[in-house]
PDB file of C-alpha atoms in Angstrom:
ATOM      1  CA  UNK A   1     -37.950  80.674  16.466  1.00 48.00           C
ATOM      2  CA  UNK A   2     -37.981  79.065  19.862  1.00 54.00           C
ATOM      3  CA  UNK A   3     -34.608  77.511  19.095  1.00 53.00           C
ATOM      4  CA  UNK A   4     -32.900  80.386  17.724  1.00 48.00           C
ATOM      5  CA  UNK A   5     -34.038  82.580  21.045  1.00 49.00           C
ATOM      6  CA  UNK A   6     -32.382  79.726  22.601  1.00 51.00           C
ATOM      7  CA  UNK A   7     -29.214  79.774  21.218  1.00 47.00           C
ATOM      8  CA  UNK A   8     -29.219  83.563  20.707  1.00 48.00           C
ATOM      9  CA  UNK A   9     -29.518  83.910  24.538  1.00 49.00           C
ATOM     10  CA  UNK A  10     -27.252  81.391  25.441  1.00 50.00           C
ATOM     11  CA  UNK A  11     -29.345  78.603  27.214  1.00 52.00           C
ATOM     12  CA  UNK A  12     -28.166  76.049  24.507  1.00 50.00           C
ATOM     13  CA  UNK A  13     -24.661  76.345  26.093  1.00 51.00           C
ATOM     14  CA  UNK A  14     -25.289  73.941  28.567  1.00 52.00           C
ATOM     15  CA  UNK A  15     -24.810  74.457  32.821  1.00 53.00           C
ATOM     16  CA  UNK A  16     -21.855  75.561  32.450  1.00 61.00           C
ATOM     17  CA  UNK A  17     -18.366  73.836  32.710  1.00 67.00           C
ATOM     18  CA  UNK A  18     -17.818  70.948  34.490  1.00 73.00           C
ATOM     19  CA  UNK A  19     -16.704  70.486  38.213  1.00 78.00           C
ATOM     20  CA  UNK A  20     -13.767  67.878  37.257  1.00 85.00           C
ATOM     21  CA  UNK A  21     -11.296  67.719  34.788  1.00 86.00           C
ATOM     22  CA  UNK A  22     -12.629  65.594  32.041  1.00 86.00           C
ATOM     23  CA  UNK A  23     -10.065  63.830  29.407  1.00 85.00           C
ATOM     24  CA  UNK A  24      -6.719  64.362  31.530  1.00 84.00           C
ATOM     25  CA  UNK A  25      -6.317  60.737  30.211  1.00 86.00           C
ATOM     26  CA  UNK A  26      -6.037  62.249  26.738  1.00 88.00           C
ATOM     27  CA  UNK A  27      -4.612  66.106  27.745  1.00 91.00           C
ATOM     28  CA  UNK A  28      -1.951  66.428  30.139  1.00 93.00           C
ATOM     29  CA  UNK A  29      -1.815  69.702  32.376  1.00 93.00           C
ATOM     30  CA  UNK A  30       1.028  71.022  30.260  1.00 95.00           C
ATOM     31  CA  UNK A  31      -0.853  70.096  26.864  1.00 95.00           C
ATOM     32  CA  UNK A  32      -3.880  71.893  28.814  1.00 95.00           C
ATOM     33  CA  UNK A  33      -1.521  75.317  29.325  1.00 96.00           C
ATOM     34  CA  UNK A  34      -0.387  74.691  25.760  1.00 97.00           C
ATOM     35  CA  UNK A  35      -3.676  75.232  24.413  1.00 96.00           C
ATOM     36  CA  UNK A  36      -4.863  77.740  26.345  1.00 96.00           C
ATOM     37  CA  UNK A  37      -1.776  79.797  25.064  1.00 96.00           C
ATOM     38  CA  UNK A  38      -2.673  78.791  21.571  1.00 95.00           C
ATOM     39  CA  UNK A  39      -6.619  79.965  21.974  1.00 96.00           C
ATOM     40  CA  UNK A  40      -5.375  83.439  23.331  1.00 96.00           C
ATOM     41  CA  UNK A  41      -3.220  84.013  20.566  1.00 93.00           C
ATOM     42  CA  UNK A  42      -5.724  82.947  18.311  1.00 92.00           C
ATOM     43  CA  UNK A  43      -8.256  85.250  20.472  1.00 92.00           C
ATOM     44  CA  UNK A  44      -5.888  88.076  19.572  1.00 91.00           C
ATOM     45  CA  UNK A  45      -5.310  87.822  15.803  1.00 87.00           C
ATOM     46  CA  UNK A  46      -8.830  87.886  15.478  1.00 87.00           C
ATOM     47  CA  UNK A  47      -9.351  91.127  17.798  1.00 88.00           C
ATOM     48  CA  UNK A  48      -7.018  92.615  15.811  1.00 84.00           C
ATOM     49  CA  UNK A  49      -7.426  94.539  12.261  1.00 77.00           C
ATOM     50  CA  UNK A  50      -8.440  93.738  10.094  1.00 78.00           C
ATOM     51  CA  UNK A  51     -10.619  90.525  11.358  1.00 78.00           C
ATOM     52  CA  UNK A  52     -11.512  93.150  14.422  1.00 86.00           C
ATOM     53  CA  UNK A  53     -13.722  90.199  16.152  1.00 90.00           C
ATOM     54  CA  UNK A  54     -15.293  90.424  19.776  1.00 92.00           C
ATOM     55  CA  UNK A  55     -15.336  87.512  21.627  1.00 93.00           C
ATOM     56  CA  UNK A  56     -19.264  86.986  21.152  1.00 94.00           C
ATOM     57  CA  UNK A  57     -18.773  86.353  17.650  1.00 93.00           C
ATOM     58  CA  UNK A  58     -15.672  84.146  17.728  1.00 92.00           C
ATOM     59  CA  UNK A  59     -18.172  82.552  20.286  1.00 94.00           C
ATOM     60  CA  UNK A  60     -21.154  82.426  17.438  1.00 93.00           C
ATOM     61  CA  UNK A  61     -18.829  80.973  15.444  1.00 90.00           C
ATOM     62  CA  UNK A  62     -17.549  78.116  17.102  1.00 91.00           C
ATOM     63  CA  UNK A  63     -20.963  77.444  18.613  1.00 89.00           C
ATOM     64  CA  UNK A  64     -22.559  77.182  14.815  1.00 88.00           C
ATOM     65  CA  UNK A  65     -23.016  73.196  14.162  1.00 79.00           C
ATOM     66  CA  UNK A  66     -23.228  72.028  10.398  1.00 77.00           C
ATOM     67  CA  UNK A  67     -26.987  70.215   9.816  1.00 82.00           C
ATOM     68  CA  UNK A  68     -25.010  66.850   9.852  1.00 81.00           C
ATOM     69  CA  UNK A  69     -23.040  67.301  12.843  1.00 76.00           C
ATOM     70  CA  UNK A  70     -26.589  68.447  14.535  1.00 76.00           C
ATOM     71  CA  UNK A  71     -28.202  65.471  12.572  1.00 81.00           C
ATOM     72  CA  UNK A  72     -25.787  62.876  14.416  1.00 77.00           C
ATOM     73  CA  UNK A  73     -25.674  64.529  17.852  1.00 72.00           C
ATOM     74  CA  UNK A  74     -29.526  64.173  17.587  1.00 79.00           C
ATOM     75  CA  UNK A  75     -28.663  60.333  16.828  1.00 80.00           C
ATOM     76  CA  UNK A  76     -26.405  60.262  19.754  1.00 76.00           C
ATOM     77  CA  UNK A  77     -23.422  60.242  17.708  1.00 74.00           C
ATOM     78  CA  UNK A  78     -20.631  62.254  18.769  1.00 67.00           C
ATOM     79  CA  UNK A  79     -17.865  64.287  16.479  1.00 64.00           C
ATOM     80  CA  UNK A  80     -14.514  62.888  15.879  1.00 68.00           C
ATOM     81  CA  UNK A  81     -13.254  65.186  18.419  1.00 71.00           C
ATOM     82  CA  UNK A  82     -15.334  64.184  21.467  1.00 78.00           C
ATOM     83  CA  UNK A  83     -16.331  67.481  22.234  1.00 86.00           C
ATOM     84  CA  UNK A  84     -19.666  69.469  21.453  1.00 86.00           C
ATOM     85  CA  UNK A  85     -19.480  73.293  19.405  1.00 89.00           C
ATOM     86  CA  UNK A  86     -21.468  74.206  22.744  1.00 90.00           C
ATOM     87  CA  UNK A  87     -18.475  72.270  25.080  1.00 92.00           C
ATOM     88  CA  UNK A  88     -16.420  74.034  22.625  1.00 94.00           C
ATOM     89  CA  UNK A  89     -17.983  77.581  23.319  1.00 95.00           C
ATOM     90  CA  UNK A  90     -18.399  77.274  26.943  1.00 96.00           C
ATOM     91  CA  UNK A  91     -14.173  76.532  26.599  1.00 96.00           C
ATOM     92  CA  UNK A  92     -13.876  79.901  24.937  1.00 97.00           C
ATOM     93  CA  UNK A  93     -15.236  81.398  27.799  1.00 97.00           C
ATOM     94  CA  UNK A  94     -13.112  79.787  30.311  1.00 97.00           C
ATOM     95  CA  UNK A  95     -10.422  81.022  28.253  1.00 97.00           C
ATOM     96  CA  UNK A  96     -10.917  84.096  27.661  1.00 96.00           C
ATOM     97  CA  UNK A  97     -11.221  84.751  31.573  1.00 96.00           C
ATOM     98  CA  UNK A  98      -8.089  83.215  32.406  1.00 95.00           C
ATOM     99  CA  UNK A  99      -8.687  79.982  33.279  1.00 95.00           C
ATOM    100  CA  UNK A 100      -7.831  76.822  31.835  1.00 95.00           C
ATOM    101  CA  UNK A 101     -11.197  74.885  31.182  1.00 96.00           C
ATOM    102  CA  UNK A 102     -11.659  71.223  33.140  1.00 94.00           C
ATOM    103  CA  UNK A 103     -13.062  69.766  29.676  1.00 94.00           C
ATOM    104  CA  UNK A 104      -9.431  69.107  27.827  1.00 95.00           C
ATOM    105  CA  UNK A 105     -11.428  67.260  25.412  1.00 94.00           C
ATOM    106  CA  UNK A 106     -13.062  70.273  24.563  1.00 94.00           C
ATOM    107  CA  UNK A 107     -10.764  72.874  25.012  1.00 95.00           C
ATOM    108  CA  UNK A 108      -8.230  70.724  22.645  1.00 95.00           C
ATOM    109  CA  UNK A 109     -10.932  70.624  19.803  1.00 94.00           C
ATOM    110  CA  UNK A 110     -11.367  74.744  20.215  1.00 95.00           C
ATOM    111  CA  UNK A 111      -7.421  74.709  19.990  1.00 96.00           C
ATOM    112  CA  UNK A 112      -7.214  72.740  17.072  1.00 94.00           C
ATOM    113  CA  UNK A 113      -9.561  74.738  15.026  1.00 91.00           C
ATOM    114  CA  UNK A 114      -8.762  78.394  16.038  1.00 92.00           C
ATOM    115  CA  UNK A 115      -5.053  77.357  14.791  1.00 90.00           C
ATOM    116  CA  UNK A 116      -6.693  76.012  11.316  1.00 88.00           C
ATOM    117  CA  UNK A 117      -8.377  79.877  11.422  1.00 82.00           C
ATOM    118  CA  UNK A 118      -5.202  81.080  12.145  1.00 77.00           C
ATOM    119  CA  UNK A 119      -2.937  79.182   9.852  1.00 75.00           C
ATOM    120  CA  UNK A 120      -5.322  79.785   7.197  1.00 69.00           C
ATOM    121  CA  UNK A 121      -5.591  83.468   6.972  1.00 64.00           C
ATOM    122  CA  UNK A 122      -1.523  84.160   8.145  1.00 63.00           C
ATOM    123  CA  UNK A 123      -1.491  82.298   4.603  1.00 64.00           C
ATOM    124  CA  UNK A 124      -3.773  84.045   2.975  1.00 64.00           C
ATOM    125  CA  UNK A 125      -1.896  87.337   4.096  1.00 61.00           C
ATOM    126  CA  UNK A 126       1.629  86.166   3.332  1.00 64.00           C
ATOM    127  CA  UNK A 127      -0.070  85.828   0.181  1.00 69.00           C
ATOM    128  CA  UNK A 128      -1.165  88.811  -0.293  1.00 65.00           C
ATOM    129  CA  UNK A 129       1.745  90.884   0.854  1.00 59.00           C
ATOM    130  CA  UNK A 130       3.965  91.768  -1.938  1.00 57.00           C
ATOM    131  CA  UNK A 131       7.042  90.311  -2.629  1.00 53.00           C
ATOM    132  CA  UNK A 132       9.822  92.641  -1.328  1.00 50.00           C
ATOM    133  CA  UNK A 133      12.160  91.102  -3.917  1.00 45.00           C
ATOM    134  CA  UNK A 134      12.210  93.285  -7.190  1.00 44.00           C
TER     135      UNK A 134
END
């Protein structure tokens, strides 16, 4: 119960961002603006209808860690990305404010899956949209 107070008040997000830019070795400052464009669009397609999401649950979401991702961060293993769902989250954040976040590592993970959200369901409604072809 502890744990979940924890995480539903937002302590397990960490102290924040960090002061420096970490992983400009592996994100340029253009790849950096790149991304932050992609997470607000993403942001918006999922404020809009029908997906109607605030930004504390797109938060929830990307701050919800399969039991084997947890299992191996426990183990000091990192994801293949680099970046924690809590570095992750705390990118969101930074985002949504305007900023563009120092972790790159982090904020490029976040980018990379809010376009696989994105991709996915603009599929699933071009699928669903009737063909205008008769």
């Amino acid at each position: 119960m502890r744990e979940q107070a924890r995480l539903e008040s937002g302590e397990s997000f960490g102290e924040g961002p960090p002061d420096k830019v970490v992983g400009s070795d592996d994100v340029s400052d253009e790849e950096a603006q790149q991304y932050v464009s992609d997470v607000q669009r993403a942001l918006r397609v999922l404020e809009a209808e029908p997906r109607d999401m605030t930004l504390s649950e797109v938060k929830l979401t990307i701050s919800i860690e399969s039991p084997r991702e947890r299992q191996l961060r426990k183990m000091g293993i990192e994801n293949e990305s680099g970046a924690s769902r809590d570095e992750m989250a705390v990118a969101l954040e930074e985002v949504a404010r305007g900023a563009t976040p120092n972790d790159r590592i982090a904020l490029k993970a976040l980018a990379e899956e809010m376009n696989e959200w994105t991709s996915v369901w603009t599929q699933e409604a071009d699928n669903a949209e009737p063909s205008s072809r008769a």
